[in-house]
Coordinates of N, CA and C in Angstrom, one line a residue:
M1 N 119.8 22.1 22.5 CA 119.1 21.7 21.3 C 120.8 21.7 20.0
G2 N 120.0 20.5 19.3 CA 121.0 19.7 18.6 C 120.5 20.6 17.0
H3 N 121.4 20.3 15.8 CA 121.4 21.3 14.8 C 120.0 21.2 14.0
S4 N 119.3 19.4 14.0 CA 118.2 19.5 13.1 C 117.2 20.1 13.8
D5 N 117.3 19.9 15.2 CA 116.0 21.2 15.7 C 116.4 22.4 15.9
F6 N 117.2 23.1 15.9 CA 117.9 24.1 15.7 C 116.8 24.9 13.6
V7 N 117.4 24.1 12.7 CA 117.3 24.8 11.2 C 115.3 24.4 11.9
K8 N 114.9 23.0 11.6 CA 113.3 23.1 12.3 C 113.1 24.3 12.6
E9 N 113.3 24.8 14.0 CA 112.6 25.7 14.8 C 112.9 27.2 13.9
S10 N 113.9 27.0 13.4 CA 114.7 28.4 11.9 C 114.0 28.2 10.6
L11 N 113.3 27.2 10.7 CA 112.5 26.8 8.9 C 110.8 27.3 9.7
D12 N 110.7 27.0 10.8 CA 109.9 27.5 11.3 C 108.7 28.8 11.6
Y13 N 110.0 29.2 12.0 CA 109.5 31.0 12.7 C 109.6 31.1 11.1
L14 N 110.7 31.0 10.1 CA 110.7 32.0 8.8 C 109.2 32.0 8.5
E15 N 108.2 30.3 8.3 CA 107.4 30.6 7.9 C 106.3 31.6 8.4
M16 N 106.4 31.7 9.5 CA 105.4 32.6 10.8 C 105.6 33.4 9.9
L17 N 106.3 34.1 9.8 CA 107.1 35.5 8.7 C 106.4 35.7 7.5
K18 N 107.1 34.5 6.8 CA 106.1 34.6 5.4 C 104.4 34.5 5.0
N19 N 104.2 34.0 6.7 CA 102.3 34.3 6.8 C 102.0 35.4 7.2
M20 N 102.7 36.1 7.8 CA 102.7 37.3 8.2 C 102.7 38.4 7.1
S21 N 103.8 38.3 6.6 CA 104.0 39.3 5.1 C 103.0 38.8 4.2
I22 N 102.3 37.8 4.4 CA 101.1 37.5 2.9 C 99.7 37.9 3.3
Q23 N 99.8 38.1 5.5 CA 99.0 38.6 6.3 C 98.4 40.0 6.1
I24 N 100.1 40.7 6.3 CA 100.0 42.6 5.6 C 100.0 42.6 4.1
R25 N 100.4 42.2 2.8 CA 100.4 42.7 2.4 C 98.2 43.0 1.6
A26 N 97.5 41.5 2.4 CA 96.7 40.8 2.8 C 95.9 42.4 2.4
M27 N 96.8 42.3 3.9 CA 95.7 44.0 5.0 C 95.5 44.7 4.0
E28 N 96.7 45.6 3.5 CA 96.7 46.5 3.1 C 96.4 46.2 1.1
H29 N 96.2 45.4 0.1 CA 95.5 45.2 -0.7 C 94.6 46.3 -1.3
R30 N 94.6 46.7 -1.9 CA 93.8 47.4 -2.5 C 92.6 47.1 -4.2
D31 N 91.2 47.3 -3.5 CA 90.9 47.0 -4.9 C 90.3 47.9 -5.5
I32 N 90.0 48.5 -6.9 CA 90.0 49.5 -8.2 C 90.0 49.8 -7.6
S33 N 88.0 50.2 -6.8 CA 88.4 51.8 -5.8 C 89.0 52.1 -4.6
G34 N 90.2 51.6 -4.7 CA 90.6 51.9 -3.4 C 90.5 51.3 -2.4
M35 N 89.6 50.1 -1.8 CA 89.2 49.8 -0.9 C 90.1 48.9 -0.9
T36 N 90.4 49.6 1.0 CA 91.2 47.9 1.8 C 90.0 46.6 2.2
C37 N 90.4 46.0 2.5 CA 89.7 44.8 3.6 C 89.4 46.1 5.0
L38 N 89.8 46.5 5.4 CA 89.1 47.3 6.1 C 87.8 48.3 6.2
L39 N 88.3 48.6 5.3 CA 87.1 49.6 4.7 C 86.1 49.0 4.5
I40 N 86.4 47.8 3.6 CA 85.1 47.0 3.1 C 84.4 46.5 4.7
A41 N 84.7 45.9 5.4 CA 84.3 45.5 6.7 C 83.4 47.0 7.2
A42 N 84.1 47.6 7.5 CA 83.7 49.0 8.5 C 82.6 48.7 7.2
E43 N 82.6 49.7 5.8 CA 80.9 49.2 5.4 C 80.1 48.5 5.6
Q44 N 80.7 47.2 4.7 CA 79.4 45.8 4.7 C 79.0 45.2 6.3
E45 N 79.6 46.4 7.7 CA 79.5 45.5 9.0 C 79.8 44.0 9.0
H46 N 80.9 44.4 8.6 CA 81.5 42.5 9.5 C 82.5 43.0 10.2
T47 N 81.6 42.9 11.7 CA 83.0 43.1 12.5 C 83.3 42.4 13.4
M48 N 84.0 41.1 13.2 CA 84.6 40.2 13.6 C 85.9 40.7 13.3
L49 N 85.6 40.4 11.1 CA 86.8 41.2 10.7 C 87.0 42.4 10.5
F50 N 86.6 43.0 11.3 CA 87.0 44.4 11.2 C 88.0 44.4 12.6
E51 N 87.4 43.7 14.0 CA 88.2 44.2 14.7 C 89.8 43.0 15.1
H52 N 89.4 41.7 13.7 CA 90.5 41.0 12.8 C 91.6 42.0 12.9
L53 N 91.3 42.8 12.2 CA 91.9 43.5 10.9 C 93.0 44.7 11.8
L54 N 92.0 45.0 12.9 CA 92.4 46.2 13.8 C 93.4 45.6 15.0
A55 N 93.4 44.4 15.3 CA 94.6 43.9 15.7 C 95.5 43.1 15.5
Y56 N 95.5 43.8 14.0 CA 96.5 42.4 13.7 C 97.0 43.6 13.0
K57 N 96.6 45.3 13.5 CA 97.1 46.2 12.6 C 97.3 47.0 11.1
A58 N 96.1 46.9 10.9 CA 95.4 47.2 10.1 C 95.2 48.7 9.5
D59 N 95.5 49.0 8.8 CA 95.5 50.6 8.5 C 94.2 51.3 9.2
F60 N 93.8 51.7 10.3 CA 92.6 52.3 10.0 C 92.5 53.5 9.9
T61 N 93.4 54.2 9.1 CA 93.3 55.6 9.1 C 93.2 55.6 7.0
A62 N 93.2 54.7 6.3 CA 93.3 53.8 4.9 C 92.1 54.5 4.2
K63 N 92.4 55.5 3.1 CA 90.9 56.3 2.6 C 90.7 55.8 1.4
D64 N 90.0 55.2 0.6 CA 89.4 54.6 -0.7 C 90.3 56.0 -1.9
S65 N 89.7 55.3 -3.0 CA 90.2 56.6 -4.1 C 89.6 57.7 -4.1
I66 N 88.4 58.2 -2.9 CA 87.8 59.7 -3.0 C 88.0 59.8 -1.6
G67 N 88.5 59.1 -0.9 CA 89.0 60.0 0.4 C 88.4 59.4 1.6
R68 N 87.1 58.7 1.2 CA 86.3 58.4 2.2 C 86.7 57.6 3.4
N69 N 86.9 57.1 4.3 CA 87.8 56.6 5.9 C 86.8 55.5 6.2
A70 N 87.1 54.6 7.3 CA 86.5 54.0 7.7 C 85.1 54.6 8.3
L71 N 85.3 55.4 9.0 CA 84.2 56.3 9.9 C 83.1 56.4 8.9
M72 N 83.4 57.3 7.6 CA 82.5 57.7 6.7 C 81.8 56.7 5.7
L73 N 83.0 55.1 6.3 CA 81.4 54.2 5.4 C 80.6 53.3 6.1
S74 N 81.4 54.0 7.5 CA 80.9 52.5 8.2 C 79.0 54.3 9.4
V75 N 79.1 55.0 9.4 CA 78.1 56.0 9.4 C 77.5 55.5 8.3
G76 N 77.3 55.9 7.3 CA 77.1 56.5 5.8 C 76.1 54.7 5.5
G77 N 76.4 53.3 6.6 CA 75.6 52.5 6.2 C 75.3 52.3 7.9
G78 N 74.9 53.2 8.6 CA 74.8 53.0 10.2 C 75.3 52.3 11.1
H79 N 76.5 51.6 11.0 CA 76.6 51.2 11.5 C 77.6 51.1 12.8
R80 N 77.5 51.9 14.1 CA 77.6 52.8 15.0 C 78.8 51.9 15.8
D81 N 78.4 51.0 15.8 CA 79.3 50.2 17.3 C 80.7 50.5 16.3
I82 N 80.9 50.3 14.4 CA 82.1 49.8 14.6 C 82.8 51.6 14.1
A83 N 82.1 52.4 13.8 CA 82.1 54.0 14.4 C 82.7 54.0 15.5
K84 N 82.3 53.7 16.7 CA 83.6 54.0 18.0 C 84.4 52.8 18.2
K85 N 84.6 51.9 18.1 CA 85.6 51.3 17.5 C 87.1 52.4 16.6
I86 N 86.3 53.4 16.1 CA 87.7 53.5 14.9 C 87.3 55.1 16.2
L87 N 86.3 55.3 15.8 CA 86.8 57.0 17.2 C 88.0 57.0 18.0
D88 N 87.6 55.2 19.4 CA 88.5 54.4 19.7 C 89.7 54.6 19.6
K89 N 90.1 54.2 18.5 CA 91.7 54.4 17.7 C 92.1 55.4 17.8
G90 N 91.0 56.5 17.8 CA 91.8 58.0 17.2 C 91.5 58.4 15.9
L91 N 91.0 58.0 14.5 CA 90.5 58.9 14.1 C 89.6 59.7 14.3
D92 N 90.4 61.1 13.4 CA 89.7 61.7 13.3 C 88.2 62.0 13.6
V93 N 87.0 62.5 14.2 CA 85.6 62.4 13.3 C 85.3 63.7 12.7
N94 N 86.0 64.1 12.0 CA 86.4 65.3 11.2 C 87.0 65.6 10.1
A95 N 87.3 64.4 10.6 CA 88.3 64.1 8.4 C 87.4 64.3 7.3
T96 N 88.0 64.4 6.1 CA 87.1 64.7 5.1 C 87.7 64.3 3.9
D97 N 86.7 64.0 2.9 CA 87.3 62.3 1.9 C 87.5 64.0 0.8
V98 N 87.2 63.4 -0.5 CA 88.1 64.4 -1.8 C 87.2 65.8 -2.0
N99 N 86.1 65.4 -1.8 CA 84.8 66.6 -1.4 C 84.5 67.9 -0.4
Q100 N 85.3 67.5 0.8 CA 85.7 67.7 1.7 C 83.8 67.8 2.4
N101 N 83.2 66.2 2.7 CA 83.0 66.1 3.3 C 82.9 65.0 4.6
T102 N 82.4 65.0 5.8 CA 82.7 64.6 7.1 C 82.0 63.0 7.0
A103 N 82.1 62.4 8.4 CA 81.0 61.2 8.3 C 79.7 62.1 8.8
L104 N 79.1 63.2 9.1 CA 78.2 64.1 9.2 C 77.7 63.7 7.6
H105 N 78.0 64.5 7.0 CA 77.5 64.1 5.3 C 77.6 62.8 5.0
Y106 N 77.8 61.6 5.8 CA 77.4 60.6 5.5 C 76.0 60.0 6.1
A107 N 76.8 59.8 7.3 CA 75.4 59.6 8.1 C 73.9 60.3 7.6
C108 N 74.1 61.3 7.3 CA 72.8 61.7 6.9 C 72.0 61.3 5.4
K109 N 73.0 60.2 4.6 CA 72.4 59.8 3.6 C 71.5 58.6 3.7
H110 N 71.9 58.4 5.2 CA 71.8 56.0 5.4 C 69.6 57.0 6.1
P111 N 69.2 55.9 5.7 CA 67.8 55.6 6.0 C 67.3 56.2 7.8
D112 N 68.7 55.6 8.6 CA 68.1 55.7 10.2 C 69.6 56.2 10.4
P113 N 69.3 57.5 10.5 CA 70.9 58.2 11.0 C 70.8 58.5 12.6
V114 N 70.0 58.6 12.9 CA 69.7 59.5 14.2 C 71.1 58.8 15.4
S115 N 71.4 57.7 15.2 CA 71.7 57.4 16.2 C 73.4 57.6 16.0
C116 N 73.8 57.3 14.6 CA 75.4 57.8 14.4 C 75.6 59.7 14.4
L117 N 74.4 59.8 14.1 CA 74.1 61.4 13.9 C 74.6 61.9 15.4
D118 N 73.6 61.5 16.4 CA 73.7 61.3 17.8 C 75.2 61.7 18.5
F119 N 75.8 59.9 18.3 CA 76.9 59.6 18.3 C 78.4 60.7 17.7
L120 N 78.3 61.1 16.9 CA 79.2 62.0 15.8 C 79.2 63.2 16.7
L121 N 78.3 64.0 16.7 CA 78.8 64.6 17.5 C 78.6 65.4 19.0
E122 N 78.4 64.1 19.4 CA 79.1 64.1 21.4 C 80.7 63.7 21.3
H123 N 80.9 63.1 20.1 CA 82.0 62.6 19.7 C 83.0 63.6 19.1
G124 N 82.7 64.9 19.4 CA 83.1 66.9 18.5 C 82.7 67.1 16.8
A125 N 81.8 66.9 16.0 CA 81.8 66.6 15.5 C 81.6 67.5 15.1
K126 N 82.1 68.4 13.2 CA 81.9 69.8 13.6 C 80.8 70.1 12.4
L127 N 79.9 70.7 12.0 CA 79.0 70.9 11.1 C 79.0 71.9 10.2
Q128 N 80.3 71.5 9.5 CA 81.2 72.5 8.4 C 80.3 72.5 6.6
Q129 N 80.5 72.5 6.3 CA 80.4 72.7 4.5 C 81.4 71.9 4.0
N130 N 81.0 71.6 3.1 CA 82.5 70.5 1.5 C 82.7 71.2 1.1
D131 N 82.9 71.1 -0.2 CA 83.2 72.0 -1.0 C 82.3 72.5 -2.3
I132 N 81.5 71.9 -2.0 CA 80.3 73.0 -3.1 C 78.9 73.4 -1.7
E133 N 79.5 74.0 -0.6 CA 78.6 74.2 0.5 C 78.1 73.9 0.8
E134 N 77.7 72.3 1.0 CA 76.0 72.1 1.8 C 76.8 71.2 3.3
T135 N 75.8 71.9 3.7 CA 76.2 71.1 5.2 C 75.7 69.5 5.2
P136 N 75.5 69.2 6.3 CA 75.1 67.8 6.6 C 73.7 67.8 6.7
L137 N 73.2 69.2 6.7 CA 71.7 68.9 6.9 C 71.0 69.3 5.8
D138 N 72.0 70.2 4.5 CA 72.2 70.6 3.6 C 71.4 68.6 2.6
V139 N 73.0 67.7 2.8 CA 72.4 66.4 2.3 C 71.5 65.7 2.7
A140 N 70.8 66.0 3.8 CA 69.6 65.4 4.5 C 68.6 65.9 3.5
L141 N 68.9 67.2 3.4 CA 67.5 67.7 2.5 C 67.3 67.3 1.2
M142 N 68.7 66.5 0.7 CA 69.0 66.8 -0.9 C 67.8 64.7 -0.6
N143 N 68.7 64.8 0.3 CA 68.3 63.2 -0.1 C 66.1 62.8 1.2
Q144 N 66.1 63.9 1.0 CA 65.0 63.9 1.9 C 64.5 62.9 3.1
N145 N 65.4 63.2 3.8 CA 65.9 62.1 4.7 C 65.3 62.4 5.6
E146 N 63.7 62.8 6.2 CA 62.9 63.2 7.1 C 64.0 62.7 8.6
R147 N 64.3 61.7 9.1 CA 64.8 61.5 10.3 C 65.8 62.1 10.7
A148 N 67.0 62.8 9.5 CA 68.0 63.3 9.7 C 67.8 65.0 9.8
I149 N 66.6 64.8 8.3 CA 66.2 66.6 9.2 C 65.5 66.6 10.7
Q150 N 64.5 66.6 10.9 CA 63.8 66.1 12.5 C 64.4 66.5 12.9
F151 N 65.8 65.8 13.1 CA 67.4 65.7 14.2 C 68.3 67.0 13.9
F152 N 67.7 68.2 12.9 CA 68.8 68.5 13.3 C 68.2 69.6 13.6
Y153 N 66.3 69.5 13.2 CA 65.4 71.1 13.6 C 65.6 70.5 15.3
L154 N 65.6 69.8 15.7 CA 65.3 69.1 16.7 C 65.9 69.5 18.0
R155 N 67.4 69.6 17.2 CA 68.8 69.3 18.2 C 68.8 71.2 18.6

């Protein structure tokens, strides 16, 4: 390899590293509410983007400014497939936000929560109270979420 080939290869390598650095900074960037790209992808069910971010080692444990993680955001939107990918990565199913709400609390706010509720319980989610002593069932009752209420009473 000649000197010019080495220089070109080195410059190409440095450009690749620079691009990787830009990608990493973009993945770690947070909006005004503390949301990362991965959190937004989980909340909005952008599955391909979510998978791409996971493949590039985005922080799947990231939380927004009120402590919501990707699992809470995904089940809050009824996105079971993304929730599965998150749990497969090892995120704690019983993690809490700043108010001690779990993913179960968030799932109870969705109009069609049954598949997510069932999925979370199968993965060891506990029916715990938040900091104002509300259980997921209490959240369902306050939101008049009949499907969630029936789910818990029939369980």
